[in-house]
């Protein structure tokens, strides 16, 4: 479900529609210390251009050389790298690492159009390709589904881009937005204050100038959405958090000291939120790194979001935090 893989598919579609020959290359099995996980995707154009990645670079170089030499498979088949220790060294794989790749020619874009449209609607899609025939089938997928290869068919999972909504358009939001985009998040920033709106100029970020709670509702947060309140203004932050904590968003956080966080929890308890919903709040937001500068705080925030996204227990916390929050941060 890497957002970069969706970008690979979109670029491959553009190349094909421009009349170029295109091959898709997927990691279907690994052994040992393989550099990229199963499901990683690469597209190779007929002139040797590539997008995506299946290794640290040397395997990509060899695939390009194969295409340049005229090795252009007309059917979906398997290529193996790193079978021996010598080959692993030659192709830059970690010692003992082995990759098994599915190489398939792109013959049509109808399935690509369907898949990209579905993921844009925040749907999960399983793509099944059959070796030899290259037949492609798309099916709905469930959160937690993994890529799988049964010897004849390879199933890969594609999902919507992870989204991050930042409440507030200050310096911290600017740095966090830039870093989050590098991590593959589609970033939205909301701030109704005119003085902040006029100075926002981060490319690729969708700016929302409505009231934060209205923006949260309109965004329809799902299990691929993180929401972080960064304004320090309870009138803006708290109303957004009220809606966010009731939503399926996988992460909801708010900037503030421990005392401010405790006061915020007391305010939230006055509204129609359950104790369990309030305990979903990550605050003070971010991993405890002793962060002081805006860039350090942004790293701490995004590190915690990535940990929660990946299902890793969040343990790097100051000892003074209440047990209820420590337990909530581990969920």
PDB file of C-alpha atoms in Angstrom:
ATOM      1  CA  UNK A   1       0.000   0.000   0.000  1.00  0.00           C
ATOM      2  CA  UNK A   2       2.948   2.297  -0.507  1.00  0.00           C
ATOM      3  CA  UNK A   3       1.785   5.595  -2.022  1.00  0.00           C
ATOM      4  CA  UNK A   4       4.898   5.520  -4.216  1.00  0.00           C
ATOM      5  CA  UNK A   5       3.600   2.342  -5.880  1.00  0.00           C
ATOM      6  CA  UNK A   6       0.463   4.212  -6.938  1.00  0.00           C
ATOM      7  CA  UNK A   7       2.732   6.850  -8.449  1.00  0.00           C
ATOM      8  CA  UNK A   8       4.575   4.092 -10.340  1.00  0.00           C
ATOM      9  CA  UNK A   9       1.292   2.814 -11.779  1.00  0.00           C
ATOM     10  CA  UNK A  10       0.206   6.320 -12.765  1.00  0.00           C
ATOM     11  CA  UNK A  11       3.540   6.979 -14.502  1.00  0.00           C
ATOM     12  CA  UNK A  12       3.405   3.597 -16.274  1.00  0.00           C
ATOM     13  CA  UNK A  13      -0.072   4.427 -17.549  1.00  0.00           C
ATOM     14  CA  UNK A  14       1.143   7.797 -18.855  1.00  0.00           C
ATOM     15  CA  UNK A  15       4.059   6.151 -20.655  1.00  0.00           C
ATOM     16  CA  UNK A  16       1.828   3.513 -22.245  1.00  0.00           C
ATOM     17  CA  UNK A  17      -0.746   6.086 -23.362  1.00  0.00           C
ATOM     18  CA  UNK A  18       2.111   8.024 -24.987  1.00  0.00           C
ATOM     19  CA  UNK A  19       2.889   4.966 -27.121  1.00  0.00           C
ATOM     20  CA  UNK A  20       5.847   3.627 -25.138  1.00  0.00           C
ATOM     21  CA  UNK A  21       6.529  -0.034 -24.370  1.00  0.00           C
ATOM     22  CA  UNK A  22       6.329  -0.607 -20.606  1.00  0.00           C
ATOM     23  CA  UNK A  23       7.081  -3.515 -18.268  1.00  0.00           C
ATOM     24  CA  UNK A  24       5.969  -3.783 -14.648  1.00  0.00           C
ATOM     25  CA  UNK A  25       8.334  -5.517 -12.230  1.00  0.00           C
ATOM     26  CA  UNK A  26       7.097  -6.685  -8.809  1.00  0.00           C
ATOM     27  CA  UNK A  27       8.951  -8.289  -5.903  1.00  0.00           C
ATOM     28  CA  UNK A  28       7.009 -11.524  -5.335  1.00  0.00           C
ATOM     29  CA  UNK A  29       9.341 -13.438  -2.989  1.00  0.00           C
ATOM     30  CA  UNK A  30      12.451 -12.693  -0.939  1.00  0.00           C
ATOM     31  CA  UNK A  31      14.951 -14.741   1.020  1.00  0.00           C
ATOM     32  CA  UNK A  32      17.526 -13.464   3.445  1.00  0.00           C
ATOM     33  CA  UNK A  33      18.240  -9.749   3.793  1.00  0.00           C
ATOM     34  CA  UNK A  34      16.426  -8.525   0.693  1.00  0.00           C
ATOM     35  CA  UNK A  35      16.572  -4.727   0.279  1.00  0.00           C
ATOM     36  CA  UNK A  36      12.901  -4.236  -0.654  1.00  0.00           C
ATOM     37  CA  UNK A  37       9.798  -6.021   0.675  1.00  0.00           C
ATOM     38  CA  UNK A  38       7.389  -8.224  -1.263  1.00  0.00           C
ATOM     39  CA  UNK A  39       5.011  -6.081  -3.304  1.00  0.00           C
ATOM     40  CA  UNK A  40       7.579  -3.402  -4.173  1.00  0.00           C
ATOM     41  CA  UNK A  41       7.032  -2.165  -7.705  1.00  0.00           C
ATOM     42  CA  UNK A  42       9.096  -0.849 -10.609  1.00  0.00           C
ATOM     43  CA  UNK A  43       8.146   0.237 -14.129  1.00  0.00           C
ATOM     44  CA  UNK A  44      10.653   0.068 -16.999  1.00  0.00           C
ATOM     45  CA  UNK A  45      10.106   1.972 -20.217  1.00  0.00           C
ATOM     46  CA  UNK A  46      11.326   0.740 -23.583  1.00  0.00           C
ATOM     47  CA  UNK A  47      14.071   3.371 -23.725  1.00  0.00           C
ATOM     48  CA  UNK A  48      15.407   2.361 -20.297  1.00  0.00           C
ATOM     49  CA  UNK A  49      13.675   4.974 -18.127  1.00  0.00           C
ATOM     50  CA  UNK A  50      12.554   3.604 -14.758  1.00  0.00           C
ATOM     51  CA  UNK A  51      10.290   4.644 -11.914  1.00  0.00           C
ATOM     52  CA  UNK A  52       9.939   2.884  -8.580  1.00  0.00           C
ATOM     53  CA  UNK A  53      12.340   0.446  -6.944  1.00  0.00           C
ATOM     54  CA  UNK A  54      12.825  -3.280  -6.311  1.00  0.00           C
ATOM     55  CA  UNK A  55      16.368  -3.149  -4.876  1.00  0.00           C
ATOM     56  CA  UNK A  56      19.128  -0.738  -3.978  1.00  0.00           C
ATOM     57  CA  UNK A  57      19.704   0.094  -7.641  1.00  0.00           C
ATOM     58  CA  UNK A  58      21.913  -2.621  -9.149  1.00  0.00           C
ATOM     59  CA  UNK A  59      18.997  -4.914 -10.009  1.00  0.00           C
ATOM     60  CA  UNK A  60      17.256  -1.984 -11.681  1.00  0.00           C
ATOM     61  CA  UNK A  61      20.414  -1.367 -13.729  1.00  0.00           C
ATOM     62  CA  UNK A  62      20.445  -4.988 -14.866  1.00  0.00           C
ATOM     63  CA  UNK A  63      16.769  -4.896 -15.832  1.00  0.00           C
ATOM     64  CA  UNK A  64      17.443  -1.799 -17.938  1.00  0.00           C
ATOM     65  CA  UNK A  65      20.385  -3.572 -19.617  1.00  0.00           C
ATOM     66  CA  UNK A  66      18.155  -6.535 -20.427  1.00  0.00           C
ATOM     67  CA  UNK A  67      15.611  -4.258 -22.107  1.00  0.00           C
ATOM     68  CA  UNK A  68      18.383  -2.452 -23.986  1.00  0.00           C
ATOM     69  CA  UNK A  69      19.705  -5.834 -25.248  1.00  0.00           C
ATOM     70  CA  UNK A  70      16.260  -6.663 -26.620  1.00  0.00           C
ATOM     71  CA  UNK A  71      15.147  -8.974 -23.801  1.00  0.00           C
ATOM     72  CA  UNK A  72      11.562  -7.788 -23.818  1.00  0.00           C
ATOM     73  CA  UNK A  73       9.265 -10.490 -22.448  1.00  0.00           C
ATOM     74  CA  UNK A  74       5.874 -10.757 -24.118  1.00  0.00           C
ATOM     75  CA  UNK A  75       4.375 -12.780 -21.267  1.00  0.00           C
ATOM     76  CA  UNK A  76       4.383 -12.503 -17.495  1.00  0.00           C
ATOM     77  CA  UNK A  77       7.313 -14.469 -16.075  1.00  0.00           C
ATOM     78  CA  UNK A  78       9.769 -14.738 -13.203  1.00  0.00           C
ATOM     79  CA  UNK A  79      13.330 -13.431 -12.932  1.00  0.00           C
ATOM     80  CA  UNK A  80      15.542 -14.374  -9.975  1.00  0.00           C
ATOM     81  CA  UNK A  81      18.487 -12.402  -8.580  1.00  0.00           C
ATOM     82  CA  UNK A  82      21.035 -13.300  -5.946  1.00  0.00           C
ATOM     83  CA  UNK A  83      20.767 -17.087  -6.148  1.00  0.00           C
ATOM     84  CA  UNK A  84      24.438 -17.428  -5.192  1.00  0.00           C
ATOM     85  CA  UNK A  85      26.577 -15.403  -2.804  1.00  0.00           C
ATOM     86  CA  UNK A  86      28.565 -14.151  -5.786  1.00  0.00           C
ATOM     87  CA  UNK A  87      25.411 -12.958  -7.557  1.00  0.00           C
ATOM     88  CA  UNK A  88      24.167 -11.294  -4.405  1.00  0.00           C
ATOM     89  CA  UNK A  89      27.440  -9.354  -4.254  1.00  0.00           C
ATOM     90  CA  UNK A  90      27.333  -8.552  -7.971  1.00  0.00           C
ATOM     91  CA  UNK A  91      23.834  -7.106  -7.777  1.00  0.00           C
ATOM     92  CA  UNK A  92      24.424  -5.225  -4.566  1.00  0.00           C
ATOM     93  CA  UNK A  93      22.108  -7.398  -2.478  1.00  0.00           C
ATOM     94  CA  UNK A  94      22.871  -7.954   1.216  1.00  0.00           C
ATOM     95  CA  UNK A  95      24.841 -11.138   1.898  1.00  0.00           C
ATOM     96  CA  UNK A  96      22.562 -14.083   1.216  1.00  0.00           C
ATOM     97  CA  UNK A  97      19.736 -11.896  -0.066  1.00  0.00           C
ATOM     98  CA  UNK A  98      17.629 -13.242  -2.940  1.00  0.00           C
ATOM     99  CA  UNK A  99      14.871 -11.583  -4.953  1.00  0.00           C
ATOM    100  CA  UNK A 100      12.255 -13.239  -7.110  1.00  0.00           C
ATOM    101  CA  UNK A 101      10.631 -10.778  -9.494  1.00  0.00           C
ATOM    102  CA  UNK A 102       7.533 -10.925 -11.641  1.00  0.00           C
ATOM    103  CA  UNK A 103       8.135  -9.152 -14.966  1.00  0.00           C
ATOM    104  CA  UNK A 104       5.049  -8.431 -17.069  1.00  0.00           C
ATOM    105  CA  UNK A 105       4.435  -6.348 -20.180  1.00  0.00           C
ATOM    106  CA  UNK A 106       1.810  -3.634 -19.842  1.00  0.00           C
ATOM    107  CA  UNK A 107      -0.789  -4.398 -22.539  1.00  0.00           C
ATOM    108  CA  UNK A 108      -3.747  -2.214 -21.570  1.00  0.00           C
ATOM    109  CA  UNK A 109      -4.687   0.498 -19.117  1.00  0.00           C
ATOM    110  CA  UNK A 110      -8.328  -0.281 -18.336  1.00  0.00           C
ATOM    111  CA  UNK A 111      -7.389  -2.120 -15.133  1.00  0.00           C
ATOM    112  CA  UNK A 112      -5.021   0.723 -14.231  1.00  0.00           C
ATOM    113  CA  UNK A 113      -7.794   3.273 -14.637  1.00  0.00           C
ATOM    114  CA  UNK A 114     -10.105   1.190 -12.445  1.00  0.00           C
ATOM    115  CA  UNK A 115      -7.470   0.613  -9.746  1.00  0.00           C
ATOM    116  CA  UNK A 116      -6.332   4.238  -9.555  1.00  0.00           C
ATOM    117  CA  UNK A 117      -9.925   5.473  -9.462  1.00  0.00           C
ATOM    118  CA  UNK A 118     -10.761   3.056  -6.631  1.00  0.00           C
ATOM    119  CA  UNK A 119      -7.763   4.070  -4.534  1.00  0.00           C
ATOM    120  CA  UNK A 120      -8.633   7.727  -5.109  1.00  0.00           C
ATOM    121  CA  UNK A 121     -11.997   6.886  -3.477  1.00  0.00           C
ATOM    122  CA  UNK A 122     -10.011   5.525  -0.509  1.00  0.00           C
ATOM    123  CA  UNK A 123     -10.720   1.891  -1.348  1.00  0.00           C
ATOM    124  CA  UNK A 124      -8.341  -1.041  -0.936  1.00  0.00           C
ATOM    125  CA  UNK A 125      -7.784  -3.122  -4.055  1.00  0.00           C
ATOM    126  CA  UNK A 126      -6.204  -6.545  -4.594  1.00  0.00           C
ATOM    127  CA  UNK A 127      -4.611  -7.057  -8.002  1.00  0.00           C
ATOM    128  CA  UNK A 128      -4.138 -10.685  -9.099  1.00  0.00           C
ATOM    129  CA  UNK A 129      -1.931 -11.454 -12.096  1.00  0.00           C
ATOM    130  CA  UNK A 130      -1.556 -14.978 -13.542  1.00  0.00           C
ATOM    131  CA  UNK A 131       1.861 -16.058 -14.804  1.00  0.00           C
ATOM    132  CA  UNK A 132       2.122 -16.864 -18.494  1.00  0.00           C
ATOM    133  CA  UNK A 133      -1.229 -15.506 -19.602  1.00  0.00           C
ATOM    134  CA  UNK A 134      -0.753 -12.225 -17.764  1.00  0.00           C
ATOM    135  CA  UNK A 135      -4.478 -12.162 -16.967  1.00  0.00           C
ATOM    136  CA  UNK A 136      -5.288  -9.445 -14.441  1.00  0.00           C
ATOM    137  CA  UNK A 137      -8.139  -9.469 -11.941  1.00  0.00           C
ATOM    138  CA  UNK A 138      -9.087  -6.747  -9.470  1.00  0.00           C
ATOM    139  CA  UNK A 139     -10.952  -7.475  -6.237  1.00  0.00           C
ATOM    140  CA  UNK A 140     -11.818  -5.498  -3.094  1.00  0.00           C
ATOM    141  CA  UNK A 141      -9.205  -5.982  -0.380  1.00  0.00           C
ATOM    142  CA  UNK A 142      -9.328  -5.692   3.381  1.00  0.00           C
ATOM    143  CA  UNK A 143      -7.051  -3.752   5.690  1.00  0.00           C
ATOM    144  CA  UNK A 144      -4.312  -6.152   6.777  1.00  0.00           C
ATOM    145  CA  UNK A 145      -4.242  -8.139   3.516  1.00  0.00           C
ATOM    146  CA  UNK A 146      -0.694  -8.900   2.363  1.00  0.00           C
ATOM    147  CA  UNK A 147       0.935  -9.580  -1.016  1.00  0.00           C
ATOM    148  CA  UNK A 148       1.039 -13.313  -1.756  1.00  0.00           C
ATOM    149  CA  UNK A 149       2.380 -15.684  -4.431  1.00  0.00           C
ATOM    150  CA  UNK A 150       1.021 -19.246  -4.802  1.00  0.00           C
ATOM    151  CA  UNK A 151       3.304 -20.352  -7.624  1.00  0.00           C
ATOM    152  CA  UNK A 152       0.859 -19.404 -10.367  1.00  0.00           C
ATOM    153  CA  UNK A 153      -0.724 -16.134  -9.313  1.00  0.00           C
ATOM    154  CA  UNK A 154       0.657 -13.091  -7.565  1.00  0.00           C
ATOM    155  CA  UNK A 155      -1.643 -10.918  -5.493  1.00  0.00           C
ATOM    156  CA  UNK A 156      -0.563  -7.376  -4.650  1.00  0.00           C
ATOM    157  CA  UNK A 157      -2.446  -4.885  -2.506  1.00  0.00           C
ATOM    158  CA  UNK A 158      -2.986  -1.248  -3.394  1.00  0.00           C
ATOM    159  CA  UNK A 159      -4.662   1.272  -1.168  1.00  0.00           C
ATOM    160  CA  UNK A 160      -5.387   4.952  -0.841  1.00  0.00           C
ATOM    161  CA  UNK A 161      -2.615   7.356   0.013  1.00  0.00           C
ATOM    162  CA  UNK A 162      -2.148   8.028   3.677  1.00  0.00           C
ATOM    163  CA  UNK A 163      -3.523  11.475   4.508  1.00  0.00           C
ATOM    164  CA  UNK A 164      -2.415  13.994   7.118  1.00  0.00           C
ATOM    165  CA  UNK A 165      -4.548  16.956   8.182  1.00  0.00           C
ATOM    166  CA  UNK A 166      -2.697  19.668  10.098  1.00  0.00           C
ATOM    167  CA  UNK A 167      -4.770  22.196  12.027  1.00  0.00           C
ATOM    168  CA  UNK A 168      -2.860  25.479  11.918  1.00  0.00           C
ATOM    169  CA  UNK A 169      -0.551  26.977   9.290  1.00  0.00           C
ATOM    170  CA  UNK A 170       2.364  28.161  11.408  1.00  0.00           C
ATOM    171  CA  UNK A 171       6.064  27.393  11.078  1.00  0.00           C
ATOM    172  CA  UNK A 172       5.746  23.945  12.660  1.00  0.00           C
ATOM    173  CA  UNK A 173       2.956  22.990  10.252  1.00  0.00           C
ATOM    174  CA  UNK A 174       5.063  24.159   7.321  1.00  0.00           C
ATOM    175  CA  UNK A 175       8.013  21.936   8.270  1.00  0.00           C
ATOM    176  CA  UNK A 176       5.782  18.999   9.213  1.00  0.00           C
ATOM    177  CA  UNK A 177       3.936  19.239   5.897  1.00  0.00           C
ATOM    178  CA  UNK A 178       7.168  19.188   3.906  1.00  0.00           C
ATOM    179  CA  UNK A 179       8.505  16.162   5.790  1.00  0.00           C
ATOM    180  CA  UNK A 180       5.171  14.333   5.585  1.00  0.00           C
ATOM    181  CA  UNK A 181       5.086  14.686   1.816  1.00  0.00           C
ATOM    182  CA  UNK A 182       8.498  13.025   1.633  1.00  0.00           C
ATOM    183  CA  UNK A 183       6.976  10.137   3.606  1.00  0.00           C
ATOM    184  CA  UNK A 184       4.244   9.742   1.001  1.00  0.00           C
ATOM    185  CA  UNK A 185       1.388  11.457   2.839  1.00  0.00           C
ATOM    186  CA  UNK A 186      -1.158  13.594   1.024  1.00  0.00           C
ATOM    187  CA  UNK A 187      -1.099  16.671   3.267  1.00  0.00           C
ATOM    188  CA  UNK A 188      -3.974  19.039   4.019  1.00  0.00           C
ATOM    189  CA  UNK A 189      -3.565  22.174   6.150  1.00  0.00           C
ATOM    190  CA  UNK A 190      -6.498  24.002   7.708  1.00  0.00           C
ATOM    191  CA  UNK A 191      -6.400  27.496   9.161  1.00  0.00           C
ATOM    192  CA  UNK A 192      -9.229  30.056   9.013  1.00  0.00           C
ATOM    193  CA  UNK A 193      -6.987  32.878  10.223  1.00  0.00           C
ATOM    194  CA  UNK A 194      -6.330  35.304   7.385  1.00  0.00           C
ATOM    195  CA  UNK A 195      -2.813  36.249   8.509  1.00  0.00           C
ATOM    196  CA  UNK A 196      -1.696  32.626   8.254  1.00  0.00           C
ATOM    197  CA  UNK A 197      -3.577  31.834   5.061  1.00  0.00           C
ATOM    198  CA  UNK A 198      -1.965  34.675   3.091  1.00  0.00           C
ATOM    199  CA  UNK A 199       1.572  33.476   3.833  1.00  0.00           C
ATOM    200  CA  UNK A 200       1.139  29.761   3.073  1.00  0.00           C
ATOM    201  CA  UNK A 201       3.219  28.661   0.083  1.00  0.00           C
ATOM    202  CA  UNK A 202       4.133  24.975   0.511  1.00  0.00           C
ATOM    203  CA  UNK A 203       3.847  23.250  -2.855  1.00  0.00           C
ATOM    204  CA  UNK A 204       1.730  20.108  -3.031  1.00  0.00           C
ATOM    205  CA  UNK A 205      -0.254  20.834   0.141  1.00  0.00           C
ATOM    206  CA  UNK A 206      -4.002  21.405  -0.072  1.00  0.00           C
ATOM    207  CA  UNK A 207      -4.922  24.461   2.006  1.00  0.00           C
ATOM    208  CA  UNK A 208      -8.375  24.508   3.632  1.00  0.00           C
ATOM    209  CA  UNK A 209      -9.565  27.856   4.989  1.00  0.00           C
ATOM    210  CA  UNK A 210     -12.807  26.725   6.647  1.00  0.00           C
ATOM    211  CA  UNK A 211     -13.352  26.183  10.355  1.00  0.00           C
ATOM    212  CA  UNK A 212     -11.319  23.151  11.472  1.00  0.00           C
ATOM    213  CA  UNK A 213     -14.257  21.087  12.753  1.00  0.00           C
ATOM    214  CA  UNK A 214     -16.115  21.605   9.466  1.00  0.00           C
ATOM    215  CA  UNK A 215     -13.006  20.632   7.505  1.00  0.00           C
ATOM    216  CA  UNK A 216     -12.581  17.436   9.540  1.00  0.00           C
ATOM    217  CA  UNK A 217     -16.197  16.422   8.892  1.00  0.00           C
ATOM    218  CA  UNK A 218     -15.973  17.248   5.180  1.00  0.00           C
ATOM    219  CA  UNK A 219     -12.734  15.301   4.844  1.00  0.00           C
ATOM    220  CA  UNK A 220     -14.469  12.102   6.063  1.00  0.00           C
ATOM    221  CA  UNK A 221     -11.425  10.715   7.928  1.00  0.00           C
ATOM    222  CA  UNK A 222     -10.805   7.003   7.514  1.00  0.00           C
ATOM    223  CA  UNK A 223      -8.283   4.450   8.735  1.00  0.00           C
ATOM    224  CA  UNK A 224      -5.671   6.013   6.435  1.00  0.00           C
ATOM    225  CA  UNK A 225      -6.018   9.494   7.940  1.00  0.00           C
ATOM    226  CA  UNK A 226      -3.990  11.236  10.663  1.00  0.00           C
ATOM    227  CA  UNK A 227      -5.096  14.540  12.223  1.00  0.00           C
ATOM    228  CA  UNK A 228      -2.835  16.810  14.284  1.00  0.00           C
ATOM    229  CA  UNK A 229      -3.877  20.074  15.978  1.00  0.00           C
ATOM    230  CA  UNK A 230      -1.029  22.608  16.128  1.00  0.00           C
ATOM    231  CA  UNK A 231      -2.549  26.060  16.686  1.00  0.00           C
ATOM    232  CA  UNK A 232      -2.368  26.314  20.511  1.00  0.00           C
ATOM    233  CA  UNK A 233      -5.822  27.948  20.241  1.00  0.00           C
ATOM    234  CA  UNK A 234      -8.499  25.858  22.013  1.00  0.00           C
ATOM    235  CA  UNK A 235     -11.244  27.469  19.928  1.00  0.00           C
ATOM    236  CA  UNK A 236      -9.672  25.948  16.810  1.00  0.00           C
ATOM    237  CA  UNK A 237      -7.913  22.848  18.118  1.00  0.00           C
ATOM    238  CA  UNK A 238     -10.599  21.519  20.462  1.00  0.00           C
ATOM    239  CA  UNK A 239     -13.459  21.725  17.983  1.00  0.00           C
ATOM    240  CA  UNK A 240     -11.402  19.872  15.392  1.00  0.00           C
ATOM    241  CA  UNK A 241     -10.391  17.247  17.952  1.00  0.00           C
ATOM    242  CA  UNK A 242     -14.029  16.690  18.937  1.00  0.00           C
ATOM    243  CA  UNK A 243     -14.789  15.548  15.394  1.00  0.00           C
ATOM    244  CA  UNK A 244     -11.485  13.784  14.836  1.00  0.00           C
ATOM    245  CA  UNK A 245     -11.726  11.615  17.964  1.00  0.00           C
ATOM    246  CA  UNK A 246     -15.164  10.391  16.887  1.00  0.00           C
ATOM    247  CA  UNK A 247     -13.861   9.450  13.441  1.00  0.00           C
ATOM    248  CA  UNK A 248     -12.024   6.297  12.238  1.00  0.00           C
ATOM    249  CA  UNK A 249      -8.763   8.311  11.854  1.00  0.00           C
ATOM    250  CA  UNK A 250      -5.864   6.057  12.849  1.00  0.00           C
ATOM    251  CA  UNK A 251      -4.050   8.889  14.649  1.00  0.00           C
ATOM    252  CA  UNK A 252      -5.259  12.039  16.416  1.00  0.00           C
ATOM    253  CA  UNK A 253      -2.743  14.283  18.176  1.00  0.00           C
ATOM    254  CA  UNK A 254      -2.468  17.761  19.647  1.00  0.00           C
ATOM    255  CA  UNK A 255       0.484  19.982  20.471  1.00  0.00           C
ATOM    256  CA  UNK A 256       0.845  21.164  24.061  1.00  0.00           C
ATOM    257  CA  UNK A 257       2.578  20.627  27.381  1.00  0.00           C
ATOM    258  CA  UNK A 258       1.506  17.919  29.814  1.00  0.00           C
ATOM    259  CA  UNK A 259      -0.484  20.446  31.856  1.00  0.00           C
ATOM    260  CA  UNK A 260      -2.167  21.850  28.731  1.00  0.00           C
ATOM    261  CA  UNK A 261      -2.940  18.341  27.580  1.00  0.00           C
ATOM    262  CA  UNK A 262      -4.544  17.500  30.920  1.00  0.00           C
ATOM    263  CA  UNK A 263      -6.660  20.654  30.705  1.00  0.00           C
ATOM    264  CA  UNK A 264      -7.658  19.772  27.143  1.00  0.00           C
ATOM    265  CA  UNK A 265      -8.783  16.312  28.234  1.00  0.00           C
ATOM    266  CA  UNK A 266     -10.949  17.904  30.911  1.00  0.00           C
ATOM    267  CA  UNK A 267     -12.540  20.212  28.332  1.00  0.00           C
ATOM    268  CA  UNK A 268     -13.164  17.344  25.912  1.00  0.00           C
ATOM    269  CA  UNK A 269     -14.854  15.365  28.691  1.00  0.00           C
ATOM    270  CA  UNK A 270     -17.536  18.068  28.860  1.00  0.00           C
ATOM    271  CA  UNK A 271     -18.722  17.148  25.367  1.00  0.00           C
ATOM    272  CA  UNK A 272     -20.239  13.998  23.884  1.00  0.00           C
ATOM    273  CA  UNK A 273     -17.009  11.997  23.879  1.00  0.00           C
ATOM    274  CA  UNK A 274     -16.506   8.731  25.721  1.00  0.00           C
ATOM    275  CA  UNK A 275     -13.461   8.079  27.886  1.00  0.00           C
ATOM    276  CA  UNK A 276     -12.229   5.630  25.276  1.00  0.00           C
ATOM    277  CA  UNK A 277     -12.477   8.258  22.551  1.00  0.00           C
ATOM    278  CA  UNK A 278     -10.598  10.807  24.647  1.00  0.00           C
ATOM    279  CA  UNK A 279      -7.888   8.231  25.353  1.00  0.00           C
ATOM    280  CA  UNK A 280      -7.267   8.011  21.611  1.00  0.00           C
ATOM    281  CA  UNK A 281      -5.701  11.480  21.791  1.00  0.00           C
ATOM    282  CA  UNK A 282      -1.912  11.521  21.457  1.00  0.00           C
ATOM    283  CA  UNK A 283      -0.785  14.398  23.617  1.00  0.00           C
ATOM    284  CA  UNK A 284       1.702  15.795  24.167  1.00  0.00           C
ATOM    285  CA  UNK A 285       2.015  14.915  20.503  1.00  0.00           C
ATOM    286  CA  UNK A 286       5.035  13.048  19.136  1.00  0.00           C
ATOM    287  CA  UNK A 287       7.717  10.725  20.444  1.00  0.00           C
ATOM    288  CA  UNK A 288       9.667  11.995  23.422  1.00  0.00           C
ATOM    289  CA  UNK A 289      12.974  13.035  21.826  1.00  0.00           C
ATOM    290  CA  UNK A 290      13.740  16.107  23.884  1.00  0.00           C
ATOM    291  CA  UNK A 291      12.719  18.116  20.809  1.00  0.00           C
ATOM    292  CA  UNK A 292      13.066  21.894  20.987  1.00  0.00           C
ATOM    293  CA  UNK A 293      13.228  23.336  17.475  1.00  0.00           C
ATOM    294  CA  UNK A 294      10.297  23.202  15.015  1.00  0.00           C
ATOM    295  CA  UNK A 295      12.173  20.698  12.845  1.00  0.00           C
ATOM    296  CA  UNK A 296      12.876  18.421  15.824  1.00  0.00           C
ATOM    297  CA  UNK A 297       9.244  18.603  16.926  1.00  0.00           C
ATOM    298  CA  UNK A 298       8.111  17.771  13.379  1.00  0.00           C
ATOM    299  CA  UNK A 299      10.381  14.710  13.370  1.00  0.00           C
ATOM    300  CA  UNK A 300       8.937  13.587  16.707  1.00  0.00           C
ATOM    301  CA  UNK A 301       5.359  14.012  15.473  1.00  0.00           C
ATOM    302  CA  UNK A 302       5.920  12.151  12.222  1.00  0.00           C
ATOM    303  CA  UNK A 303       7.930   9.401  13.920  1.00  0.00           C
ATOM    304  CA  UNK A 304       4.980   8.693  16.205  1.00  0.00           C
ATOM    305  CA  UNK A 305       2.501   8.789  13.316  1.00  0.00           C
ATOM    306  CA  UNK A 306       4.618   6.330  11.302  1.00  0.00           C
ATOM    307  CA  UNK A 307       4.953   4.028  14.323  1.00  0.00           C
ATOM    308  CA  UNK A 308       1.188   3.961  14.845  1.00  0.00           C
ATOM    309  CA  UNK A 309       0.607   3.475  11.102  1.00  0.00           C
ATOM    310  CA  UNK A 310       2.969   0.512  11.104  1.00  0.00           C
ATOM    311  CA  UNK A 311       1.484  -1.033  14.238  1.00  0.00           C
ATOM    312  CA  UNK A 312       4.606  -0.483  16.352  1.00  0.00           C
ATOM    313  CA  UNK A 313       4.062   0.143  20.104  1.00  0.00           C
ATOM    314  CA  UNK A 314       4.839   3.748  21.025  1.00  0.00           C
ATOM    315  CA  UNK A 315       7.081   3.440  24.068  1.00  0.00           C
ATOM    316  CA  UNK A 316       9.363   6.487  23.878  1.00  0.00           C
ATOM    317  CA  UNK A 317       7.444   8.549  26.424  1.00  0.00           C
ATOM    318  CA  UNK A 318       8.268  10.796  29.387  1.00  0.00           C
ATOM    319  CA  UNK A 319       7.781   8.851  32.635  1.00  0.00           C
ATOM    320  CA  UNK A 320       5.355  11.449  34.050  1.00  0.00           C
ATOM    321  CA  UNK A 321       2.569  10.722  31.544  1.00  0.00           C
ATOM    322  CA  UNK A 322      -0.614   9.180  32.906  1.00  0.00           C
ATOM    323  CA  UNK A 323      -0.939   5.410  32.422  1.00  0.00           C
ATOM    324  CA  UNK A 324      -4.195   5.858  30.485  1.00  0.00           C
ATOM    325  CA  UNK A 325      -2.389   7.824  27.807  1.00  0.00           C
ATOM    326  CA  UNK A 326       0.554   5.413  27.687  1.00  0.00           C
ATOM    327  CA  UNK A 327      -1.878   2.575  27.069  1.00  0.00           C
ATOM    328  CA  UNK A 328      -3.718   4.627  24.456  1.00  0.00           C
ATOM    329  CA  UNK A 329      -0.463   5.413  22.643  1.00  0.00           C
ATOM    330  CA  UNK A 330       0.268   1.701  22.355  1.00  0.00           C
ATOM    331  CA  UNK A 331      -2.948   1.004  20.493  1.00  0.00           C
TER     332      UNK A 331
END
